[in-house]
PDB file of C-alpha atoms in Angstrom:
ATOM      1  CA  UNK A   1     116.003 157.134  48.743  1.00 72.00           C
ATOM      2  CA  UNK A   2     115.686 157.846  52.441  1.00 79.00           C
ATOM      3  CA  UNK A   3     118.515 157.075  54.776  1.00 79.00           C
ATOM      4  CA  UNK A   4     118.095 156.389  58.430  1.00 73.00           C
ATOM      5  CA  UNK A   5     120.699 156.804  61.112  1.00 75.00           C
ATOM      6  CA  UNK A   6     120.726 154.858  64.304  1.00 63.00           C
ATOM      7  CA  UNK A   7     121.575 156.923  67.350  1.00 65.00           C
ATOM      8  CA  UNK A   8     122.334 154.796  70.368  1.00 61.00           C
ATOM      9  CA  UNK A   9     122.989 156.174  73.818  1.00 64.00           C
ATOM     10  CA  UNK A  10     124.948 153.913  76.122  1.00 61.00           C
ATOM     11  CA  UNK A  11     124.633 154.148  79.877  1.00 67.00           C
ATOM     12  CA  UNK A  12     127.846 153.244  81.695  1.00 68.00           C
ATOM     13  CA  UNK A  13     127.233 151.657  85.074  1.00 74.00           C
ATOM     14  CA  UNK A  14     130.808 151.376  86.272  1.00 83.00           C
ATOM     15  CA  UNK A  15     133.318 153.579  88.078  1.00 85.00           C
ATOM     16  CA  UNK A  16     136.248 154.713  85.931  1.00 88.00           C
ATOM     17  CA  UNK A  17     139.691 155.638  87.219  1.00 93.00           C
ATOM     18  CA  UNK A  18     142.547 157.077  85.174  1.00 93.00           C
ATOM     19  CA  UNK A  19     146.048 156.099  86.284  1.00 94.00           C
ATOM     20  CA  UNK A  20     149.331 157.726  85.378  1.00 94.00           C
ATOM     21  CA  UNK A  21     152.122 155.174  85.669  1.00 93.00           C
ATOM     22  CA  UNK A  22     155.317 154.687  83.686  1.00 92.00           C
ATOM     23  CA  UNK A  23     155.471 150.949  84.483  1.00 94.00           C
ATOM     24  CA  UNK A  24     154.577 148.079  82.196  1.00 94.00           C
ATOM     25  CA  UNK A  25     151.004 146.818  82.234  1.00 93.00           C
ATOM     26  CA  UNK A  26     151.895 143.466  83.816  1.00 94.00           C
ATOM     27  CA  UNK A  27     153.791 145.230  86.624  1.00 95.00           C
ATOM     28  CA  UNK A  28     150.811 147.451  87.343  1.00 94.00           C
ATOM     29  CA  UNK A  29     148.449 144.452  87.288  1.00 95.00           C
ATOM     30  CA  UNK A  30     150.742 142.616  89.728  1.00 96.00           C
ATOM     31  CA  UNK A  31     150.841 145.642  92.065  1.00 94.00           C
ATOM     32  CA  UNK A  32     147.045 145.971  91.951  1.00 94.00           C
ATOM     33  CA  UNK A  33     146.687 142.257  92.661  1.00 94.00           C
ATOM     34  CA  UNK A  34     148.853 142.562  95.759  1.00 94.00           C
ATOM     35  CA  UNK A  35     147.424 145.834  97.064  1.00 92.00           C
ATOM     36  CA  UNK A  36     143.733 145.120  96.455  1.00 90.00           C
ATOM     37  CA  UNK A  37     143.841 141.315  96.831  1.00 91.00           C
ATOM     38  CA  UNK A  38     142.639 140.758  93.286  1.00 92.00           C
ATOM     39  CA  UNK A  39     143.461 138.275  90.579  1.00 94.00           C
ATOM     40  CA  UNK A  40     143.780 140.370  87.432  1.00 94.00           C
ATOM     41  CA  UNK A  41     144.439 137.989  84.537  1.00 94.00           C
ATOM     42  CA  UNK A  42     145.591 139.082  81.100  1.00 95.00           C
ATOM     43  CA  UNK A  43     142.899 138.674  78.467  1.00 94.00           C
ATOM     44  CA  UNK A  44     143.213 138.633  74.674  1.00 93.00           C
ATOM     45  CA  UNK A  45     143.988 142.087  73.307  1.00 91.00           C
ATOM     46  CA  UNK A  46     141.119 144.459  72.763  1.00 87.00           C
ATOM     47  CA  UNK A  47     140.911 145.348  69.052  1.00 86.00           C
ATOM     48  CA  UNK A  48     139.224 148.442  67.649  1.00 81.00           C
ATOM     49  CA  UNK A  49     138.900 148.383  63.864  1.00 80.00           C
ATOM     50  CA  UNK A  50     138.409 151.916  62.605  1.00 72.00           C
ATOM     51  CA  UNK A  51     137.439 150.976  59.041  1.00 66.00           C
ATOM     52  CA  UNK A  52     139.675 152.950  56.690  1.00 66.00           C
ATOM     53  CA  UNK A  53     141.867 154.476  59.403  1.00 70.00           C
ATOM     54  CA  UNK A  54     143.373 151.233  60.671  1.00 74.00           C
ATOM     55  CA  UNK A  55     143.096 149.346  63.920  1.00 82.00           C
ATOM     56  CA  UNK A  56     144.062 149.936  67.514  1.00 86.00           C
ATOM     57  CA  UNK A  57     145.206 147.218  69.932  1.00 89.00           C
ATOM     58  CA  UNK A  58     145.024 147.536  73.729  1.00 91.00           C
ATOM     59  CA  UNK A  59     146.128 145.253  76.551  1.00 93.00           C
ATOM     60  CA  UNK A  60     143.360 144.143  78.868  1.00 93.00           C
ATOM     61  CA  UNK A  61     143.348 142.530  82.330  1.00 95.00           C
ATOM     62  CA  UNK A  62     140.239 141.201  84.057  1.00 94.00           C
ATOM     63  CA  UNK A  63     139.230 140.186  87.586  1.00 94.00           C
ATOM     64  CA  UNK A  64     135.634 138.972  87.750  1.00 91.00           C
ATOM     65  CA  UNK A  65     133.610 137.458  90.554  1.00 89.00           C
ATOM     66  CA  UNK A  66     129.856 137.142  91.007  1.00 88.00           C
ATOM     67  CA  UNK A  67     129.662 140.558  92.650  1.00 86.00           C
ATOM     68  CA  UNK A  68     132.696 142.506  91.442  1.00 87.00           C
ATOM     69  CA  UNK A  69     134.464 143.182  88.144  1.00 90.00           C
ATOM     70  CA  UNK A  70     137.774 144.985  87.615  1.00 92.00           C
ATOM     71  CA  UNK A  71     139.118 145.781  84.143  1.00 92.00           C
ATOM     72  CA  UNK A  72     142.570 147.253  83.674  1.00 94.00           C
ATOM     73  CA  UNK A  73     143.032 148.686  80.185  1.00 92.00           C
ATOM     74  CA  UNK A  74     146.024 150.355  78.613  1.00 93.00           C
ATOM     75  CA  UNK A  75     144.896 153.692  77.189  1.00 90.00           C
ATOM     76  CA  UNK A  76     147.463 153.905  74.353  1.00 90.00           C
ATOM     77  CA  UNK A  77     147.498 151.394  71.499  1.00 87.00           C
ATOM     78  CA  UNK A  78     150.355 148.889  71.565  1.00 89.00           C
ATOM     79  CA  UNK A  79     150.239 148.498  67.764  1.00 82.00           C
ATOM     80  CA  UNK A  80     151.759 151.174  65.520  1.00 81.00           C
ATOM     81  CA  UNK A  81     149.158 153.544  64.138  1.00 76.00           C
ATOM     82  CA  UNK A  82     149.013 156.565  61.826  1.00 74.00           C
ATOM     83  CA  UNK A  83     146.290 158.176  63.913  1.00 75.00           C
ATOM     84  CA  UNK A  84     147.047 161.392  65.757  1.00 78.00           C
ATOM     85  CA  UNK A  85     145.320 160.036  68.858  1.00 78.00           C
ATOM     86  CA  UNK A  86     145.788 156.239  69.118  1.00 86.00           C
ATOM     87  CA  UNK A  87     143.969 156.080  72.470  1.00 86.00           C
ATOM     88  CA  UNK A  88     141.128 154.014  73.841  1.00 86.00           C
ATOM     89  CA  UNK A  89     139.725 157.149  75.494  1.00 85.00           C
ATOM     90  CA  UNK A  90     141.102 160.155  73.559  1.00 85.00           C
ATOM     91  CA  UNK A  91     139.238 162.509  75.933  1.00 88.00           C
ATOM     92  CA  UNK A  92     141.609 161.559  78.750  1.00 88.00           C
ATOM     93  CA  UNK A  93     144.791 160.794  76.811  1.00 89.00           C
ATOM     94  CA  UNK A  94     146.944 162.073  79.686  1.00 92.00           C
ATOM     95  CA  UNK A  95     146.301 158.822  81.571  1.00 93.00           C
ATOM     96  CA  UNK A  96     148.335 155.712  80.776  1.00 93.00           C
ATOM     97  CA  UNK A  97     145.836 153.178  82.142  1.00 95.00           C
ATOM     98  CA  UNK A  98     142.108 152.986  82.778  1.00 92.00           C
ATOM     99  CA  UNK A  99     140.565 150.957  85.590  1.00 92.00           C
ATOM    100  CA  UNK A 100     136.856 150.190  85.262  1.00 89.00           C
ATOM    101  CA  UNK A 101     135.154 148.863  88.409  1.00 89.00           C
ATOM    102  CA  UNK A 102     131.639 147.438  88.402  1.00 85.00           C
ATOM    103  CA  UNK A 103     129.674 146.868  91.611  1.00 77.00           C
ATOM    104  CA  UNK A 104     132.413 148.034  93.967  1.00 61.00           C
ATOM    105  CA  UNK A 105     131.263 148.415  97.560  1.00 59.00           C
ATOM    106  CA  UNK A 106     132.600 148.188 101.094  1.00 51.00           C
ATOM    107  CA  UNK A 107     136.399 148.281 101.143  1.00 51.00           C
ATOM    108  CA  UNK A 108     136.424 148.765  97.347  1.00 59.00           C
ATOM    109  CA  UNK A 109     134.012 151.707  97.206  1.00 68.00           C
ATOM    110  CA  UNK A 110     135.059 154.656  95.065  1.00 78.00           C
ATOM    111  CA  UNK A 111     136.653 156.890  97.721  1.00 84.00           C
ATOM    112  CA  UNK A 112     138.515 154.077  99.468  1.00 87.00           C
ATOM    113  CA  UNK A 113     139.688 152.651  96.163  1.00 87.00           C
ATOM    114  CA  UNK A 114     140.905 156.067  95.035  1.00 89.00           C
ATOM    115  CA  UNK A 115     142.989 156.366  98.211  1.00 90.00           C
ATOM    116  CA  UNK A 116     144.396 152.844  97.825  1.00 91.00           C
ATOM    117  CA  UNK A 117     145.374 153.505  94.212  1.00 91.00           C
ATOM    118  CA  UNK A 118     147.023 156.813  95.112  1.00 91.00           C
ATOM    119  CA  UNK A 119     149.026 155.061  97.841  1.00 91.00           C
ATOM    120  CA  UNK A 120     150.740 152.731  95.343  1.00 92.00           C
ATOM    121  CA  UNK A 121     154.374 153.664  94.685  1.00 93.00           C
ATOM    122  CA  UNK A 122     154.193 152.938  90.969  1.00 94.00           C
ATOM    123  CA  UNK A 123     151.156 155.182  90.417  1.00 93.00           C
ATOM    124  CA  UNK A 124     152.113 158.844  90.020  1.00 94.00           C
ATOM    125  CA  UNK A 125     148.558 160.165  89.786  1.00 93.00           C
ATOM    126  CA  UNK A 126     145.021 158.809  89.858  1.00 94.00           C
ATOM    127  CA  UNK A 127     141.681 160.459  89.132  1.00 91.00           C
ATOM    128  CA  UNK A 128     138.092 159.272  88.996  1.00 90.00           C
ATOM    129  CA  UNK A 129     135.895 160.074  86.000  1.00 87.00           C
ATOM    130  CA  UNK A 130     132.227 159.805  85.207  1.00 84.00           C
ATOM    131  CA  UNK A 131     132.310 157.587  82.091  1.00 79.00           C
ATOM    132  CA  UNK A 132     128.956 158.970  80.916  1.00 80.00           C
ATOM    133  CA  UNK A 133     130.551 162.382  80.316  1.00 82.00           C
ATOM    134  CA  UNK A 134     133.256 161.040  77.975  1.00 81.00           C
ATOM    135  CA  UNK A 135     132.834 161.557  74.253  1.00 81.00           C
ATOM    136  CA  UNK A 136     134.224 158.106  73.361  1.00 74.00           C
ATOM    137  CA  UNK A 137     132.545 156.114  76.147  1.00 74.00           C
ATOM    138  CA  UNK A 138     131.494 153.430  73.617  1.00 75.00           C
ATOM    139  CA  UNK A 139     135.119 152.275  73.486  1.00 71.00           C
ATOM    140  CA  UNK A 140     134.957 151.360  77.173  1.00 75.00           C
ATOM    141  CA  UNK A 141     131.892 149.130  76.944  1.00 75.00           C
ATOM    142  CA  UNK A 142     133.120 145.544  76.670  1.00 68.00           C
TER     143      UNK A 142
END
C-alpha cells in the first residue's frame, strides 16, 4: 500500500517581534494599548494539541481594524506540560512574548514600531524576526 505525505509550505505575511518582559500579559497589553494607541483585547486561549504529547495553552490578545492587525501572544504555555520546550515558537524561546503585526505602515512601520517597543519601560529587549525563517512558523498562523 502506498502512502502519501502532504508537504505544505506556509508563507507568513506579517512582521514578527520578540519581546522580553517579566510583566504579566495583561500589563504588557495595557502598556502597548497606551503607547501605540491600540485596543488589544484578550481572546480565548490558543490551544495546540500535540496528539500523544499533550496540549499547550497560550494567552492571546488581538487588535484588528480594516487595515491593521496586532496579535500579542505569550510564548510559553500557561498550562503545565511535560514537554522540554513548552513554547509557541521553540526557535526563539528566549522571548517571553511575540507580537505579530499585519499591514503596518506609516507610524507603525517596522523600524518605528521597533523603536517604540524598545522605549517601553516594561520591555527589557525587543527584536524583529522574519517569521518565514522559523522552523515552527505554522504555530504562528492563526
